[in-house]
mmCIF file of C-alpha atoms in Angstrom:
data_model
loop_
_atom_site.group_PDB
_atom_site.id
_atom_site.type_symbol
_atom_site.label_atom_id
_atom_site.label_comp_id
_atom_site.label_asym_id
_atom_site.label_seq_id
_atom_site.Cartn_x
_atom_site.Cartn_y
_atom_site.Cartn_z
ATOM 1 C CA ASN W 1 -14.136 102.250 5.753
ATOM 2 C CA VAL W 2 -10.935 103.085 6.762
ATOM 3 C CA GLY W 3 -8.438 102.449 3.368
ATOM 4 C CA ASN W 4 -9.323 103.516 -0.130
ATOM 5 C CA GLY W 5 -11.910 103.323 -2.218
ATOM 6 C CA ASN W 6 -14.804 104.932 -0.582
ATOM 7 C CA THR W 7 -16.623 106.698 -3.395
ATOM 8 C CA VAL W 8 -19.438 109.734 -2.463
ATOM 9 C CA VAL W 9 -21.613 111.654 -5.207
ATOM 10 C CA LEU W 10 -21.959 115.575 -4.855
ATOM 11 C CA THR W 11 -25.254 116.378 -6.577
ATOM 12 C CA VAL W 12 -25.108 120.572 -6.651
ATOM 13 C CA THR W 13 -28.945 122.121 -7.152
ATOM 14 C CA ASP W 14 -29.461 125.745 -8.190
ATOM 15 C CA ASN W 15 -32.094 128.187 -7.733
ATOM 16 C CA ASN W 16 -34.439 126.662 -10.433
ATOM 17 C CA GLY W 17 -34.371 123.044 -9.504
ATOM 18 C CA ASN W 18 -31.141 122.401 -11.906
ATOM 19 C CA THR W 19 -29.046 119.500 -10.821
ATOM 20 C CA SER W 20 -25.609 118.088 -11.749
ATOM 21 C CA THR W 21 -23.335 115.473 -9.495
ATOM 22 C CA CYS W 22 -19.874 114.401 -9.644
ATOM 23 C CA SER W 23 -18.361 111.780 -7.514
ATOM 24 C CA ALA W 24 -15.089 112.005 -4.952
ATOM 25 C CA THR W 25 -13.173 109.209 -3.748
ATOM 26 C CA VAL W 26 -12.797 109.380 0.247
ATOM 27 C CA THR W 27 -10.014 107.960 1.870
ATOM 28 C CA ILE W 28 -10.467 107.205 5.650
ATOM 29 C CA GLN W 29 -7.322 106.984 7.689
ATOM 30 C CA ASP W 30 -6.828 105.910 11.601
ATOM 31 C CA ASN W 31 -3.762 107.031 12.198
ATOM 32 C CA VAL W 32 -4.766 106.752 16.638
ATOM 33 C CA ALA W 33 -2.505 104.633 18.670
ATOM 34 C CA PRO W 34 -4.381 102.140 20.689
ATOM 35 C CA ILE W 35 -3.962 102.768 24.709
ATOM 36 C CA ALA W 36 -1.606 99.991 25.996
ATOM 37 C CA LEU W 37 -2.918 99.391 29.966
ATOM 38 C CA CYS W 38 -0.269 97.065 31.557
ATOM 39 C CA GLN W 39 -0.197 95.179 35.015
ATOM 40 C CA ASN W 40 2.574 93.273 37.163
ATOM 41 C CA VAL W 41 2.280 89.881 37.077
ATOM 42 C CA THR W 42 4.310 86.897 39.075
ATOM 43 C CA VAL W 43 5.164 83.685 37.354
ATOM 44 C CA GLN W 44 6.377 80.575 39.630
ATOM 45 C CA LEU W 45 8.459 78.237 37.978
ATOM 46 C CA ASP W 46 8.122 74.476 38.024
ATOM 47 C CA ASN W 47 9.995 71.536 39.422
ATOM 48 C CA THR W 48 11.939 71.807 35.943
ATOM 49 C CA GLY W 49 13.004 75.394 36.771
ATOM 50 C CA ASN W 50 10.751 77.165 34.075
ATOM 51 C CA GLY W 51 7.999 79.447 34.217
ATOM 52 C CA SER W 52 5.886 81.235 31.524
ATOM 53 C CA THR W 53 3.236 84.042 31.292
ATOM 54 C CA THR W 54 1.270 85.431 27.894
ATOM 55 C CA ALA W 55 0.485 88.797 26.591
ATOM 56 C CA VAL W 56 -3.116 88.428 27.712
ATOM 57 C CA ALA W 57 -1.916 87.932 31.135
ATOM 58 C CA VAL W 58 0.005 91.280 31.344
ATOM 59 C CA ASN W 59 -2.852 93.134 29.613
ATOM 60 C CA ASN W 60 -4.689 95.466 32.153
ATOM 61 C CA GLY W 61 -7.728 96.227 29.528
ATOM 62 C CA SER W 62 -6.052 98.176 26.721
ATOM 63 C CA SER W 63 -8.121 99.473 24.630
ATOM 64 C CA ASP W 64 -8.325 101.179 20.654
ATOM 65 C CA ASN W 65 -10.903 103.371 18.813
ATOM 66 C CA CYS W 66 -11.385 100.796 16.290
ATOM 67 C CA ALA W 67 -10.463 97.781 17.583
ATOM 68 C CA ILE W 68 -7.420 95.453 18.920
ATOM 69 C CA ALA W 69 -5.738 93.003 16.505
ATOM 70 C CA SER W 70 -3.149 91.439 18.457
ATOM 71 C CA LEU W 71 -0.944 91.907 21.976
ATOM 72 C CA SER W 72 2.832 90.266 22.321
ATOM 73 C CA LEU W 73 5.312 90.537 24.743
ATOM 74 C CA SER W 74 8.660 91.114 24.758
ATOM 75 C CA GLN W 75 9.502 87.872 27.233
ATOM 76 C CA THR W 76 7.180 84.983 27.851
ATOM 77 C CA ALA W 77 9.464 82.162 29.196
ATOM 78 C CA PHE W 78 11.630 82.448 32.306
ATOM 79 C CA VAL W 79 14.156 80.388 33.556
ATOM 80 C CA CYS W 80 15.964 80.383 37.330
ATOM 81 C CA SER W 81 18.485 82.605 36.510
ATOM 82 C CA GLU W 82 15.657 85.050 36.025
ATOM 83 C CA VAL W 83 14.281 84.580 39.588
ATOM 84 C CA GLY W 84 13.287 88.416 40.716
ATOM 85 C CA ALA W 85 11.989 91.320 39.308
ATOM 86 C CA ASN W 86 12.077 91.647 35.592
ATOM 87 C CA THR W 87 11.176 94.423 33.263
ATOM 88 C CA GLU W 88 9.392 93.616 29.992
ATOM 89 C CA VAL W 89 7.386 95.211 27.354
ATOM 90 C CA LEU W 90 3.770 95.175 26.285
ATOM 91 C CA THR W 91 2.962 95.939 22.918
ATOM 92 C CA VAL W 92 -0.659 96.519 21.566
ATOM 93 C CA THR W 93 -1.395 96.917 17.434
ATOM 94 C CA ASP W 94 -5.022 97.741 16.966
ATOM 95 C CA VAL W 95 -6.548 97.115 13.228
ATOM 96 C CA ASN W 96 -5.131 99.628 11.319
ATOM 97 C CA GLY W 97 -1.502 98.702 11.935
ATOM 98 C CA ASN W 98 -0.884 101.506 14.921
ATOM 99 C CA THR W 99 1.031 100.305 17.981
ATOM 100 C CA SER W 100 1.652 101.473 21.140
ATOM 101 C CA THR W 101 3.508 99.651 24.128
ATOM 102 C CA CYS W 102 3.538 99.826 27.864
ATOM 103 C CA THR W 103 5.954 98.229 30.403
ATOM 104 C CA THR W 104 5.081 95.317 33.407
ATOM 105 C CA THR W 105 7.239 94.066 35.710
ATOM 106 C CA ILE W 106 7.421 89.748 35.598
ATOM 107 C CA THR W 107 8.070 88.677 39.457
ATOM 108 C CA VAL W 108 9.699 85.326 38.983
ATOM 109 C CA GLN W 109 9.430 82.911 41.893
ATOM 110 C CA ASP W 110 10.912 79.565 42.836
ATOM 111 C CA ASN W 111 9.046 78.193 45.653
ATOM 112 C CA VAL W 112 9.845 74.639 45.050
ATOM 113 C CA ALA W 113 11.202 72.576 47.339
ATOM 114 C CA PRO W 114 14.764 70.556 46.308
ATOM 115 C CA VAL W 115 14.643 66.901 46.517
ATOM 116 C CA ALA W 116 16.714 65.573 49.577
ATOM 117 C CA VAL W 117 18.086 61.529 48.888
ATOM 118 C CA CYS W 118 19.908 60.395 52.202
ATOM 119 C CA GLN W 119 21.963 57.366 52.617
ATOM 120 C CA ASN W 120 22.660 55.467 55.784
ATOM 121 C CA ILE W 121 26.379 55.295 56.632
ATOM 122 C CA THR W 122 28.488 53.758 58.710
ATOM 123 C CA VAL W 123 31.737 54.955 60.836
ATOM 124 C CA GLN W 124 34.310 54.063 63.150
ATOM 125 C CA LEU W 125 35.565 55.274 66.114
ATOM 126 C CA ASP W 126 38.962 56.292 66.486
ATOM 127 C CA ASN W 127 41.508 55.437 69.108
ATOM 128 C CA THR W 128 40.334 58.756 71.228
ATOM 129 C CA GLY W 129 36.596 57.646 71.078
ATOM 130 C CA ASN W 130 35.707 60.041 68.450
ATOM 131 C CA ALA W 131 34.054 60.042 65.308
ATOM 132 C CA SER W 132 32.671 63.009 62.895
ATOM 133 C CA ILE W 133 31.213 62.938 59.888
ATOM 134 C CA THR W 134 29.977 65.561 56.999
ATOM 135 C CA PRO W 135 26.361 66.134 55.025
ATOM 136 C CA ALA W 136 28.364 65.151 51.929
ATOM 137 C CA GLN W 137 28.549 61.581 53.408
ATOM 138 C CA VAL W 138 24.788 61.370 54.077
ATOM 139 C CA ASN W 139 23.798 63.156 50.927
ATOM 140 C CA ASN W 140 22.762 60.601 48.245
ATOM 141 C CA GLY W 141 21.858 62.802 44.768
ATOM 142 C CA SER W 142 19.784 65.159 46.363
ATOM 143 C CA SER W 143 19.054 67.824 43.551
ATOM 144 C CA ASP W 144 17.142 70.940 42.976
ATOM 145 C CA ALA W 145 16.144 72.438 39.394
ATOM 146 C CA CYS W 146 17.804 75.965 40.329
ATOM 147 C CA GLY W 147 20.887 74.563 42.401
ATOM 148 C CA ILE W 148 21.644 73.222 45.805
ATOM 149 C CA ALA W 149 23.216 76.282 47.888
ATOM 150 C CA SER W 150 23.995 74.085 51.412
ATOM 151 C CA LEU W 151 23.664 70.611 52.999
ATOM 152 C CA SER W 152 23.513 70.820 56.641
ATOM 153 C CA LEU W 153 22.967 68.061 59.234
ATOM 154 C CA ASN W 154 21.355 68.330 62.734
ATOM 155 C CA ASN W 155 24.657 65.827 64.390
ATOM 156 C CA THR W 156 27.880 65.940 62.677
ATOM 157 C CA THR W 157 29.906 64.785 65.902
ATOM 158 C CA PHE W 158 29.816 60.923 68.014
ATOM 159 C CA ASN W 159 31.629 59.445 70.752
ATOM 160 C CA CYS W 160 31.429 55.777 72.428
ATOM 161 C CA ALA W 161 27.965 56.549 73.811
ATOM 162 C CA ASN W 162 26.249 56.834 70.171
ATOM 163 C CA VAL W 163 27.998 53.042 69.624
ATOM 164 C CA SER W 164 25.129 51.649 67.425
ATOM 165 C CA GLY W 165 22.546 53.671 65.303
ATOM 166 C CA ASN W 166 21.755 57.084 65.272
ATOM 167 C CA THR W 167 18.920 59.261 63.290
ATOM 168 C CA VAL W 168 20.251 61.881 61.723
ATOM 169 C CA ILE W 169 18.559 64.794 59.688
ATOM 170 C CA LEU W 170 20.028 66.244 56.792
ATOM 171 C CA THR W 171 18.618 69.417 55.344
ATOM 172 C CA VAL W 172 18.849 70.698 51.659
ATOM 173 C CA THR W 173 18.527 74.604 51.095
ATOM 174 C CA ASP W 174 18.064 75.525 47.110
ATOM 175 C CA VAL W 175 19.712 78.577 46.226
ATOM 176 C CA ASN W 176 16.404 80.275 46.678
ATOM 177 C CA GLY W 177 16.231 79.650 50.131
ATOM 178 C CA ASN W 178 13.393 76.663 49.858
ATOM 179 C CA THR W 179 14.269 73.317 52.055
ATOM 180 C CA SER W 180 13.522 69.918 52.172
ATOM 181 C CA THR W 181 14.820 67.246 54.614
ATOM 182 C CA CYS W 182 15.828 63.140 54.680
ATOM 183 C CA SER W 183 16.333 61.164 57.591
ATOM 184 C CA ALA W 184 19.104 58.508 57.735
ATOM 185 C CA THR W 185 21.279 55.992 60.138
ATOM 186 C CA VAL W 186 24.449 56.582 61.543
ATOM 187 C CA THR W 187 25.931 53.533 62.671
ATOM 188 C CA ILE W 188 28.932 53.909 65.282
ATOM 189 C CA GLU W 189 31.439 50.984 65.186
ATOM 190 C CA ASP W 190 34.349 50.677 67.781
ATOM 191 C CA HIS W 191 36.882 48.362 66.449
ATOM 192 C CA VAL W 192 39.591 49.870 68.170
ATOM 193 C CA ALA W 193 41.362 46.954 70.594
ATOM 194 C CA PRO W 194 42.173 48.214 73.888
ATOM 195 C CA THR W 195 46.022 48.661 74.902
ATOM 196 C CA ALA W 196 46.990 45.723 77.192
ATOM 197 C CA ILE W 197 50.350 47.070 79.413
ATOM 198 C CA CYS W 198 51.555 44.600 81.963
ATOM 199 C CA GLN W 199 53.949 44.355 84.942
ATOM 200 C CA ASN W 200 55.800 41.607 86.682
ATOM 201 C CA ILE W 201 54.973 40.535 89.992
ATOM 202 C CA THR W 202 55.787 38.295 92.934
ATOM 203 C CA VAL W 203 53.563 35.783 94.333
ATOM 204 C CA GLN W 204 54.566 34.343 98.072
ATOM 205 C CA LEU W 205 53.674 30.565 98.402
ATOM 206 C CA ASP W 206 51.660 30.213 102.265
ATOM 207 C CA ASN W 207 52.300 27.407 104.666
ATOM 208 C CA THR W 208 50.192 25.147 102.232
ATOM 209 C CA GLY W 209 52.103 25.762 99.333
ATOM 210 C CA ASN W 210 49.777 27.633 97.933
ATOM 211 C CA GLY W 211 49.794 31.032 96.323
ATOM 212 C CA SER W 212 47.331 33.268 94.408
ATOM 213 C CA THR W 213 47.014 36.767 92.244
ATOM 214 C CA THR W 214 44.795 38.743 90.586
ATOM 215 C CA ALA W 215 44.525 40.365 86.779
ATOM 216 C CA ALA W 216 44.389 43.666 88.067
ATOM 217 C CA ALA W 217 47.713 43.106 90.024
ATOM 218 C CA VAL W 218 49.060 41.941 86.625
ATOM 219 C CA ASN W 219 47.518 44.614 84.834
ATOM 220 C CA ASN W 220 49.477 48.128 84.569
ATOM 221 C CA GLY W 221 47.280 50.565 83.332
ATOM 222 C CA SER W 222 45.697 48.932 79.934
ATOM 223 C CA THR W 223 43.897 51.246 78.437
ATOM 224 C CA ASP W 224 40.757 51.579 75.617
ATOM 225 C CA ASN W 225 39.495 54.494 73.584
ATOM 226 C CA CYS W 226 35.692 53.620 75.273
ATOM 227 C CA ALA W 227 36.646 51.659 78.693
ATOM 228 C CA ILE W 228 37.549 48.418 79.288
ATOM 229 C CA ALA W 229 34.938 45.703 80.113
ATOM 230 C CA SER W 230 37.016 43.176 81.739
ATOM 231 C CA MET W 231 40.421 41.087 82.366
#
C-alpha cells in the first residue's frame, strides 16, 4: 500500500445511534533504508588476464523491511593491473527507492602459469674451448597474460667435455610469481682448428744409409682449444 491513493472512511456515531461518515486519503511512505551486508570475495584471473564477480557474490544477506529491488557493485570486471586487494562498494536498493551501501574487499589473484616455449640451439666453442648461452637464445616466444618477469636456465656455460647434445631447462616466471618450464637441446660444436707449430730437425743416417724421425720430434708445441688427438 505504499504510495498515494489509499482511501479510508471514518464513521462517527453519537450517543443516540446517529451516524455520519467522511473519507480521507492515507499516504503510506517507506523511508527505511535497507540493511546492506557485504562479504569479501576472491576473483581468479583466467588465461587471458581477465576475471569478474557479481553483486550477488558480494551480498551477504542484505535485507529490507519491505523487499530488495536490486543489488549493484561499483566494479565487477578485473584485469592484471588489479591483482591484489581492491575496495569496492555494494549498493542495495529496496522496492521503494531507498538505498544503503557497504564496502567489500575484492582480492584478485593470478594463478595461471605462463606458457613456456623452447627452441633447440647450436653453439660453437671459442678458441679457449668455452661457450656460453643466455635464456633469451633458448626462449621461443614464451608468453603470459599478465607479463613475463624473468627467464632463467639451469646451465649457461659449456666446455670441451660438453661437445654434442646437452639438455637444458628454461624456467619462465611471470610478474605474479607463477612459473613454467620447458626443455631444449643445446648442441655444442668445436670447429676451431688446432694450431700446428713445427720445428726444424736434423736426422743422421746410420751405417746402412737409413734414418728416421717422428711427428713428435717435429712438433714444436702445437695446441688446440680442446685437445690434440694425433699427429
